[in-house]
CSV table of C-alpha atoms in Angstrom, one decimal:
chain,number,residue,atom,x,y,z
A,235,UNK,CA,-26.6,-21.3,8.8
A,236,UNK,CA,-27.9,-24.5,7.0
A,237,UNK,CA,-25.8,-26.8,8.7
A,238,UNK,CA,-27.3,-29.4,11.1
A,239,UNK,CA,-24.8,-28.7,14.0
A,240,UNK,CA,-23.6,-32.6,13.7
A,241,UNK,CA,-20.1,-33.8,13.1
A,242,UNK,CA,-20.8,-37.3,11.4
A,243,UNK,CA,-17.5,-38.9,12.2
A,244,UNK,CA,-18.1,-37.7,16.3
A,245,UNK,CA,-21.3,-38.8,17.1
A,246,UNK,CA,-22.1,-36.6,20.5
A,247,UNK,CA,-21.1,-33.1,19.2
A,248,UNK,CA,-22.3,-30.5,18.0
A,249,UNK,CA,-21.0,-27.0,16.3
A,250,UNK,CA,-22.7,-23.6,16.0
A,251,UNK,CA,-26.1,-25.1,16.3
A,252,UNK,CA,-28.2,-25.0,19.3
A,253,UNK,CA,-31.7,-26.7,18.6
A,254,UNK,CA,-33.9,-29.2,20.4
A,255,UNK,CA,-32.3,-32.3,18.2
A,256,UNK,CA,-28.7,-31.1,19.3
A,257,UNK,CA,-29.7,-31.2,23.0
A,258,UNK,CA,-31.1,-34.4,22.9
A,259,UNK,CA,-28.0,-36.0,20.9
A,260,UNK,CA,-25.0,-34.0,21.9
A,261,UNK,CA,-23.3,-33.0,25.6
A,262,UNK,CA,-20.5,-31.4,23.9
A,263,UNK,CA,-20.8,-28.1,22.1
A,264,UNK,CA,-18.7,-25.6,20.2
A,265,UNK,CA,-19.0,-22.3,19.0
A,266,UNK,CA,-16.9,-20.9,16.6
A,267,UNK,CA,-18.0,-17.3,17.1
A,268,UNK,CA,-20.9,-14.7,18.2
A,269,UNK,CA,-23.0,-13.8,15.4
A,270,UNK,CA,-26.7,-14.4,16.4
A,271,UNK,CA,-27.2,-16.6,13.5
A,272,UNK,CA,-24.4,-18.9,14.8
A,273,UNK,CA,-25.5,-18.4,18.5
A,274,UNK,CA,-29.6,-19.0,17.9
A,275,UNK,CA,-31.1,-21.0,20.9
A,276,UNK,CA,-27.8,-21.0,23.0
A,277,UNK,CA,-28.8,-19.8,26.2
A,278,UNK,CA,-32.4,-20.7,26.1
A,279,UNK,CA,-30.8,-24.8,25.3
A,280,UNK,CA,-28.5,-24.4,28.0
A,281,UNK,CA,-30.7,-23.4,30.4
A,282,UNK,CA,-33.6,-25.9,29.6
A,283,UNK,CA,-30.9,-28.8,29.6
A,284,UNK,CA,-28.5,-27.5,32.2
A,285,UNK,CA,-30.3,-29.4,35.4
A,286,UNK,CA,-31.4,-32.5,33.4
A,287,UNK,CA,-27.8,-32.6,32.0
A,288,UNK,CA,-25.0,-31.2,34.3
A,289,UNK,CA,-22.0,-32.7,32.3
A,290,UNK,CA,-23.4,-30.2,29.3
A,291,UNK,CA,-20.2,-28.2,28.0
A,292,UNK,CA,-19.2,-25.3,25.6
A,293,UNK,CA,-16.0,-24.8,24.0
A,294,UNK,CA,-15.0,-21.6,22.3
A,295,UNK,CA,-12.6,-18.9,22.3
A,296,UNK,CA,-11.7,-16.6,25.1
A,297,UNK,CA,-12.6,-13.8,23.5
A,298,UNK,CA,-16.0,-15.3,22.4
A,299,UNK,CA,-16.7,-15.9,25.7
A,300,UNK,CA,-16.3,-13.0,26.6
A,301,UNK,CA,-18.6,-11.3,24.6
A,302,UNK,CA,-20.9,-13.9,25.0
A,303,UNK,CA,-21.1,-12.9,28.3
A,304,UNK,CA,-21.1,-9.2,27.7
A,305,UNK,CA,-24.0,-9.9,25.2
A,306,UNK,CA,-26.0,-12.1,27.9
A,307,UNK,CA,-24.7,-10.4,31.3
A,308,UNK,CA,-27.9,-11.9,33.1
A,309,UNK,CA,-26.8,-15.4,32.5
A,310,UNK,CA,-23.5,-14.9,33.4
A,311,UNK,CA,-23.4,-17.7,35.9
A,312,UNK,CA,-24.8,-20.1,33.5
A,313,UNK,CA,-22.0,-18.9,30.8
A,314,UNK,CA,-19.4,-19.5,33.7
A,315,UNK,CA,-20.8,-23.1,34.1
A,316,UNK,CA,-20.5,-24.1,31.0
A,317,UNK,CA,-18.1,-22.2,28.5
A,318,UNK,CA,-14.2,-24.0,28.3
A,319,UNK,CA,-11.9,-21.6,26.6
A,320,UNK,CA,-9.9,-23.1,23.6
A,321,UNK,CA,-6.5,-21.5,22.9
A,322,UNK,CA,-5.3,-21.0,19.4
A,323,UNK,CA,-3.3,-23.4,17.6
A,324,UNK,CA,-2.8,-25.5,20.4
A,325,UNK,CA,-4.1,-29.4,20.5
A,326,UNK,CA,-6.4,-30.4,23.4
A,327,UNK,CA,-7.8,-33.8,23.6
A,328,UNK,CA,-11.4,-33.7,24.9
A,329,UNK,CA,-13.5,-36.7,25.9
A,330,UNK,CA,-16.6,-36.9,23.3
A,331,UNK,CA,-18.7,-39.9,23.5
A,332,UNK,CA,-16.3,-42.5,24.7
A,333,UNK,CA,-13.4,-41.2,22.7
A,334,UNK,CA,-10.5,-39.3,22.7
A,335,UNK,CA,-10.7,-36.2,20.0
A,336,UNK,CA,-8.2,-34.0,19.3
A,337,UNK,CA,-9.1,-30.2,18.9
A,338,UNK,CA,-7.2,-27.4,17.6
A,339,UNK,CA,-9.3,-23.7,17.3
A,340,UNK,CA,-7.4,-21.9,14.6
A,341,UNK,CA,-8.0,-18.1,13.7
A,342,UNK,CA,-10.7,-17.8,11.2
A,343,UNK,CA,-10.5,-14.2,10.1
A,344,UNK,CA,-13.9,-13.7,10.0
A,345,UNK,CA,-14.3,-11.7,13.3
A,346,UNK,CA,-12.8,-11.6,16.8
A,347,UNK,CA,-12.6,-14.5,18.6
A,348,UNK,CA,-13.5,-16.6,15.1
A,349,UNK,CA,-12.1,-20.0,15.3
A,350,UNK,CA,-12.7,-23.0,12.4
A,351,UNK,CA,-11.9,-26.5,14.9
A,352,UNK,CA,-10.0,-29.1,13.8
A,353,UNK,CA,-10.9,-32.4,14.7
A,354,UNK,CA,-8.3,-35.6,15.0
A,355,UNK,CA,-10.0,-39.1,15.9
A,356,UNK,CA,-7.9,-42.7,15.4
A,357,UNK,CA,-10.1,-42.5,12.5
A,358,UNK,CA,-10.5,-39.2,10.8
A,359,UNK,CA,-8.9,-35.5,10.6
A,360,UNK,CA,-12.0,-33.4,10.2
A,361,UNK,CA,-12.1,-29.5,9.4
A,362,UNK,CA,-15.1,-27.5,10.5
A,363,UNK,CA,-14.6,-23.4,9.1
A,364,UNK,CA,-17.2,-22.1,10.4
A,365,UNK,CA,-17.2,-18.6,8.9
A,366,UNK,CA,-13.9,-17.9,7.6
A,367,UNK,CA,-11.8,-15.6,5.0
A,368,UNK,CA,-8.5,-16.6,3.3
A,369,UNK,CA,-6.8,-15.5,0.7
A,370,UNK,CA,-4.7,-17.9,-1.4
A,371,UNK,CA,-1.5,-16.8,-0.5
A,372,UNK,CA,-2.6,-16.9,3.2
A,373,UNK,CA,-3.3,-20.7,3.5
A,374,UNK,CA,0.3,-21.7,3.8
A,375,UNK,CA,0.7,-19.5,7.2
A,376,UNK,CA,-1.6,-21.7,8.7
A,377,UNK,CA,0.6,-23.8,11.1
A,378,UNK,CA,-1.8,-25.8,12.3
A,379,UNK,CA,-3.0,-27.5,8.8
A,380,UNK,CA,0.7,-28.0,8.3
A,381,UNK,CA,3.4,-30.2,8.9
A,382,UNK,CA,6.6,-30.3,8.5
A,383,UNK,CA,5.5,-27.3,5.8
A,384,UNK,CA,3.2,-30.0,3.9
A,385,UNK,CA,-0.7,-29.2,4.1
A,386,UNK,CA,-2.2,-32.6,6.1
A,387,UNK,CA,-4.8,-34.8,5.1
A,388,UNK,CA,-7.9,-33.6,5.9
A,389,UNK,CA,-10.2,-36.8,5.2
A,390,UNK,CA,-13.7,-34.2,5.6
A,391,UNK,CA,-13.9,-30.0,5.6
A,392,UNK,CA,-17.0,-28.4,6.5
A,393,UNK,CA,-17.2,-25.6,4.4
A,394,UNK,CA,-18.3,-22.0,4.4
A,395,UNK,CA,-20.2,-21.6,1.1
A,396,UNK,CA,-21.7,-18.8,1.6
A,397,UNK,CA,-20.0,-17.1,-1.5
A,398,UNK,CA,-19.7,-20.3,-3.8
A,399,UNK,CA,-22.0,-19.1,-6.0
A,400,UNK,CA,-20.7,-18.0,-9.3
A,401,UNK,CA,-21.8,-13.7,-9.3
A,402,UNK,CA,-19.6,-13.8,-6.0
A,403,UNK,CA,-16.4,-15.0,-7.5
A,404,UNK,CA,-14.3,-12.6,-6.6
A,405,UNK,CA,-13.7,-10.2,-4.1
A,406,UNK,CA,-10.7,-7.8,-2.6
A,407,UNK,CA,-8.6,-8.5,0.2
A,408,UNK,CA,-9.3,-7.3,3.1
A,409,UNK,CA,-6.3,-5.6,3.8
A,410,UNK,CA,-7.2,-3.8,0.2
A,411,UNK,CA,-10.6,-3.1,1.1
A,412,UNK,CA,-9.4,-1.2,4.4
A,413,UNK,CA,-7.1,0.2,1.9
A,414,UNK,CA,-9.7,1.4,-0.2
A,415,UNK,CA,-11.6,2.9,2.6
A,416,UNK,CA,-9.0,4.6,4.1
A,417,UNK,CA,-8.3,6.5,0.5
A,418,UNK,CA,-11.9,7.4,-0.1
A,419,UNK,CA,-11.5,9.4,3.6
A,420,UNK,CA,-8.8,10.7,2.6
A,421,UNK,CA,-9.9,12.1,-0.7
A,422,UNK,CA,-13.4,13.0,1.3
A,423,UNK,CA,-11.1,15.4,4.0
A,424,UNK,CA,-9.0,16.6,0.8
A,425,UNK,CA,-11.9,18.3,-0.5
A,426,UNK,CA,-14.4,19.6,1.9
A,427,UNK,CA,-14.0,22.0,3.7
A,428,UNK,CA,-15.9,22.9,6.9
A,429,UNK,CA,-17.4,20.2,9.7
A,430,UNK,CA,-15.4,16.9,8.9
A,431,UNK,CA,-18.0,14.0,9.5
A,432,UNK,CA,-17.6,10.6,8.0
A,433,UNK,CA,-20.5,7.5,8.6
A,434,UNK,CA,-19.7,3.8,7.5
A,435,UNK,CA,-22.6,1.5,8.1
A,436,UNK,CA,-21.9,-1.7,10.2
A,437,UNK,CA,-23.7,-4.5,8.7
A,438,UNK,CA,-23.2,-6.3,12.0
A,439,UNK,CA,-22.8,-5.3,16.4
A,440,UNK,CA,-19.4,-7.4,15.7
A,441,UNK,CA,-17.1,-8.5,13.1
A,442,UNK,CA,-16.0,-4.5,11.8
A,443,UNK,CA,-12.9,-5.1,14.3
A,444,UNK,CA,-9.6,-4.7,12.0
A,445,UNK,CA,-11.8,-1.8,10.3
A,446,UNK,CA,-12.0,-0.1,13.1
A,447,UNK,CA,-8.5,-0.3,14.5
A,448,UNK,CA,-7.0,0.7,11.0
A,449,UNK,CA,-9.1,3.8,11.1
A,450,UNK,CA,-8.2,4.5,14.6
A,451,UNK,CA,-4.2,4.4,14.2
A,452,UNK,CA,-4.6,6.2,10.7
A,453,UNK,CA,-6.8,9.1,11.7
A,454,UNK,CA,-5.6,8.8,15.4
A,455,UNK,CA,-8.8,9.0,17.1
A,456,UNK,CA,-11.4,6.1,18.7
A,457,UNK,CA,-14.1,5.7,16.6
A,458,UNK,CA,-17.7,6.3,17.6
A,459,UNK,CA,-20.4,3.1,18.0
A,460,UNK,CA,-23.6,2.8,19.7
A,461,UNK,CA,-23.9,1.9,23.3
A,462,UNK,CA,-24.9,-2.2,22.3
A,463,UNK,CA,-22.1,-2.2,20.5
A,464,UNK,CA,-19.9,-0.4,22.8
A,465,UNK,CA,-20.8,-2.8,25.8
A,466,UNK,CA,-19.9,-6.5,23.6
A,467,UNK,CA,-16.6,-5.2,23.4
A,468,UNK,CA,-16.0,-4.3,26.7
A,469,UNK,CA,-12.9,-6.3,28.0
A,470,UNK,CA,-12.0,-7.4,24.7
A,471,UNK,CA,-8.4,-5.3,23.8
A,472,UNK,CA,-6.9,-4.0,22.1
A,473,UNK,CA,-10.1,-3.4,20.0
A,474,UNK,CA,-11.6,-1.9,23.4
A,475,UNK,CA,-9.6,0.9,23.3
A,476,UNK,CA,-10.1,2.2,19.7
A,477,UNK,CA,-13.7,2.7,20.2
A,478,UNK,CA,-16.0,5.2,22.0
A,479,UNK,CA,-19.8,5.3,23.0
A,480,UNK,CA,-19.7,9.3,23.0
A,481,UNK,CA,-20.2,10.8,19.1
A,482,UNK,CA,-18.7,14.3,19.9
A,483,UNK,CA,-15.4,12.3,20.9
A,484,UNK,CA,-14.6,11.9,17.2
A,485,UNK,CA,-15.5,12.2,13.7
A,486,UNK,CA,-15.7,8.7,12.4
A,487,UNK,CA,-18.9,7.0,13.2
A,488,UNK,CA,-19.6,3.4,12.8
A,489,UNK,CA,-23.1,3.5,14.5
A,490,UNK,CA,-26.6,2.3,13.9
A,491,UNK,CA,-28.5,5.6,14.1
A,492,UNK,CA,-31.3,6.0,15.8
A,493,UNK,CA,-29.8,3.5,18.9
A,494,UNK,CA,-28.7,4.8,22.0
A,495,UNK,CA,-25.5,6.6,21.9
A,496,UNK,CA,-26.1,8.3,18.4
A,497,UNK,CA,-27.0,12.0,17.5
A,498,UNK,CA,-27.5,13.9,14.8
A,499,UNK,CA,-24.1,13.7,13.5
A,500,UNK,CA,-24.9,10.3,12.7
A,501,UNK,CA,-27.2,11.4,10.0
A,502,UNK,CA,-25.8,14.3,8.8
A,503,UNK,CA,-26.6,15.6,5.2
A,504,UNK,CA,-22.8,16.7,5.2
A,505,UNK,CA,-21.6,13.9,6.3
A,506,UNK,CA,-19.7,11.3,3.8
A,507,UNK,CA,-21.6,8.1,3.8
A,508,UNK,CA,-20.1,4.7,3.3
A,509,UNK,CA,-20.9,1.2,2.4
A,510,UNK,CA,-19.0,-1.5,3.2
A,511,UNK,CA,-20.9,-4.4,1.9
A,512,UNK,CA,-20.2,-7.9,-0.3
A,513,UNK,CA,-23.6,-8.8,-0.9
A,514,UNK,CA,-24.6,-5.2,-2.7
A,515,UNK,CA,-22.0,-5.8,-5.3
A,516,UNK,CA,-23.2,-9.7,-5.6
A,517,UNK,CA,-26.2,-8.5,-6.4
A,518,UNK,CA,-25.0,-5.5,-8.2
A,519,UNK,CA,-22.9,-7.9,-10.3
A,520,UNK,CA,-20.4,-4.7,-10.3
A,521,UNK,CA,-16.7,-5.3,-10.5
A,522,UNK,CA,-15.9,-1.4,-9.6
A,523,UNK,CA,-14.5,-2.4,-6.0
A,524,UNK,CA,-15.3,1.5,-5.4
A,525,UNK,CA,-18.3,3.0,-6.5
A,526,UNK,CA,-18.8,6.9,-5.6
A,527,UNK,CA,-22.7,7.9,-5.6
A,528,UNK,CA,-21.9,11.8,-6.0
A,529,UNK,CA,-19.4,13.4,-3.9
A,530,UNK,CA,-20.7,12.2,-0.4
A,531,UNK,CA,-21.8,8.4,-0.8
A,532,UNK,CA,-19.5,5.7,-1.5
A,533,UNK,CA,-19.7,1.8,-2.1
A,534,UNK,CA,-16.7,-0.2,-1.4
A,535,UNK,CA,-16.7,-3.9,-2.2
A,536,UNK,CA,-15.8,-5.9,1.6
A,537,UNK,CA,-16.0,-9.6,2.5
A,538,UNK,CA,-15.7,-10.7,5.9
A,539,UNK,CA,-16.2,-14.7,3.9
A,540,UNK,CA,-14.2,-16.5,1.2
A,541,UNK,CA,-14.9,-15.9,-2.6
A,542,UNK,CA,-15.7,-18.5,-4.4
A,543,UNK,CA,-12.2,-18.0,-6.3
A,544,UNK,CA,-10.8,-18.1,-2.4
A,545,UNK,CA,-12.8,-21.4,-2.2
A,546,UNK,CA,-11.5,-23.2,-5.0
A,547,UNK,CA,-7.6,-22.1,-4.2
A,548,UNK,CA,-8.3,-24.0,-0.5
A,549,UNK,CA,-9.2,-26.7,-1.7
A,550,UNK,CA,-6.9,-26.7,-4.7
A,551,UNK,CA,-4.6,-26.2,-1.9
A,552,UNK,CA,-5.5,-28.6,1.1
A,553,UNK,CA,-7.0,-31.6,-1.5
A,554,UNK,CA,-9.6,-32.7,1.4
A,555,UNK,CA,-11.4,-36.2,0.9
A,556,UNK,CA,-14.3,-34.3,0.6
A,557,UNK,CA,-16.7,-31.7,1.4
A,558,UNK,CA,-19.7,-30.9,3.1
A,559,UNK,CA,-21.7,-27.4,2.5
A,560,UNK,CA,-22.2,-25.4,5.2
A,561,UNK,CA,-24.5,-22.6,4.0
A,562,UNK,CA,-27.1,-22.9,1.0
A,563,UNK,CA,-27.2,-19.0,-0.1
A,564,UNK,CA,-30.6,-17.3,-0.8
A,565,UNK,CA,-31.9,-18.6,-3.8
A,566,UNK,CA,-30.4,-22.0,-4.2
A,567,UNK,CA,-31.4,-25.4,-2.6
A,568,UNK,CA,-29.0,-27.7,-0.6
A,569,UNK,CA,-28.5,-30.4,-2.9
A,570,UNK,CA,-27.5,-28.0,-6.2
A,571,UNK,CA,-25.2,-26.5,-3.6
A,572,UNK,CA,-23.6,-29.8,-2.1
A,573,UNK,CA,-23.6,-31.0,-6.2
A,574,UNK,CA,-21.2,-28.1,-7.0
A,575,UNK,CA,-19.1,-28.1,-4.2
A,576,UNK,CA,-18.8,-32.0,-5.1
A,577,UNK,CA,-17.6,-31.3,-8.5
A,578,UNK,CA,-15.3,-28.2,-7.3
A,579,UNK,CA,-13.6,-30.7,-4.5
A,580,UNK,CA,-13.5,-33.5,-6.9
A,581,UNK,CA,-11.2,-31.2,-9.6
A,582,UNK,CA,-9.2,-29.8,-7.3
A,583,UNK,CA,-8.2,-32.7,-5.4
A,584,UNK,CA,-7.7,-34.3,-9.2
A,585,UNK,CA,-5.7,-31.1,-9.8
């Protein structure tokens, strides 16, 4: 994350950012889901603020919450205090700084419990994605951004920009990508005979959720994670219940080796290895969505963010007043970032 935190048009809130400055100018806080880099300084800001500041409050989903909790079960009773759960697509109005916002969470398909907010003043309709994924074709099943089946006017999107750069232009759907993994096992049990042992890498403890559901009701068995990763997901279904902390349950693996809960299966020379990954084939500048290494290591191409083809067709799409970058991706600085996102907005709204 580059972002400040700060919503310009509602002074007094702050999104996914958790710093000194957001404490000292915010008393209302969201979180639009758990990775660490969205979650940095959360508890530890909480609880140096909490006593000074009692009316300190964070919204977020239920299912966030709950795996906040499970991530930071020490400080559950802080986490009670202060978490309000949002449901999805449903308006609440909040009191922010003297005014009356208007909040929607709406599914992000990033990970579970991913939400982008959208924000409704008298003033201005404001769009914060947070991490998101959509395809083109996807944008018009999003209710919320609609009405009466016309996109709104959305006067300001923050955007996810991790993938605006041009070598990440395009990427598979997700829905192919699972596709493509599932054939690669397939082709991998086809051909080998013997012990049957497959290992995907997880780039992250959450966020491999639809993955490992899909594998689950294809292959009909849980699939096998570490014990950190086992215990975020505890109480979160139906995800819960696809998964298991015990490698000799199964023969799909999707844990870190070397972490408790892992054996030698994990890292077995006959086991086929695969990489999920959208930053290898950035860098790779490779187009081959699936790329075999030999007969036991494949690449698959798999974004859990929004291509920068996916980027342009939102905002081709919604037509926002403008946009503000939300990530500056290694290698570039903010302003050549906010400069092409300007000039991307600017034709597609002219579009």
């Amino acid at each position: 994350m580059s972002f400040s935190g700060f919503i310009e048009e509602i002074p007094g809130l702050s999104v996914d950012s958790f710093r000194e400055e957001n404490f000292e100018k915010s008393s209302t806080f969201f979180l639009t889901h758990c990775h660490t880099d969205h979650t940095t300084g959360l508890i530890n800001g909480f609880l140096n603020h909490i006593y000074a500041n009692s009316n300190l409050i964070l919204y977020c989903s239920s299912e966030s919450a709950t795996i906040l909790k499970n991530m930071n079960p020490e400080h559950t009773n802080l986490l009670d205090n202060i978490i309000w759960t949002l449901p999805f697509n449903q308006n609440c109005f909040i009191p922010i700084n003297g005014m009356s916002v208007g909040v929607t969470a709406i599914r992000a398909n990033h990970c579970v419990g991913s939400c982008m907010f959208l924000f409704r003043t008298n003033e201005s309709t404001v769009l914060y994605t947070g991490d998101f994924r959509f395809h083109w074709f996807e944008l018009m099943d999003i209710k919320a951004l609609h009405n009466n089946g016309w996109p709104i006017q959305l006067d300001n999107v923050y955007l996810d920009t991790t993938y605006l750069k041009q070598i990440t232009y395009n990427f598979p759907t997700r829905k192919k990508a699972i596709h493509l993994l599932l054939n690669a096992i397939d082709d991998f049990l086809e051909f080998t005979a013997g012990q049957r042992i497959v290992h995907i890498s997880r780039p992250a403890n959450i966020g491999s959720e639809i993955i490992i559901q899909s594998l689950a009701r294809k292959f009909n068995c849980q699939i096998h994670v570490d014990d950190e990763c086992y215990n975020f997901y505890r109480g979160v279904e139906p995800v819960f219940s696809c998964m298991t902390n015990n490698p000799n349950n199964t023969f799909i693996h999707m844990c870190k080796p070397g972490k408790p809960g892992t054996n030698h299966f994990c890292n077995s020379p006959a086991a086929l290895k695969i990489r999920l990954s959208a930053q290898w084939y950035a860098i790779q500048e490779n187009t081959n969505w699936v790329q075999w290494e030999g007969a036991r290591a494949v690449n698959i191409a798999h974004s859990m963010h929004s291509s920068r083809k996916e980027l342009k067709a939102f905002l081709r799409y919604f037509k926002p007043g403008c946009a503000v970058a939300l990530v500056i991706p290694d290698g570039y600085y903010q302003d050549e970032i906010q400069v092409e996102l300007d000039y991307i907005a600017c034709k597609a709204y002219n579009n």
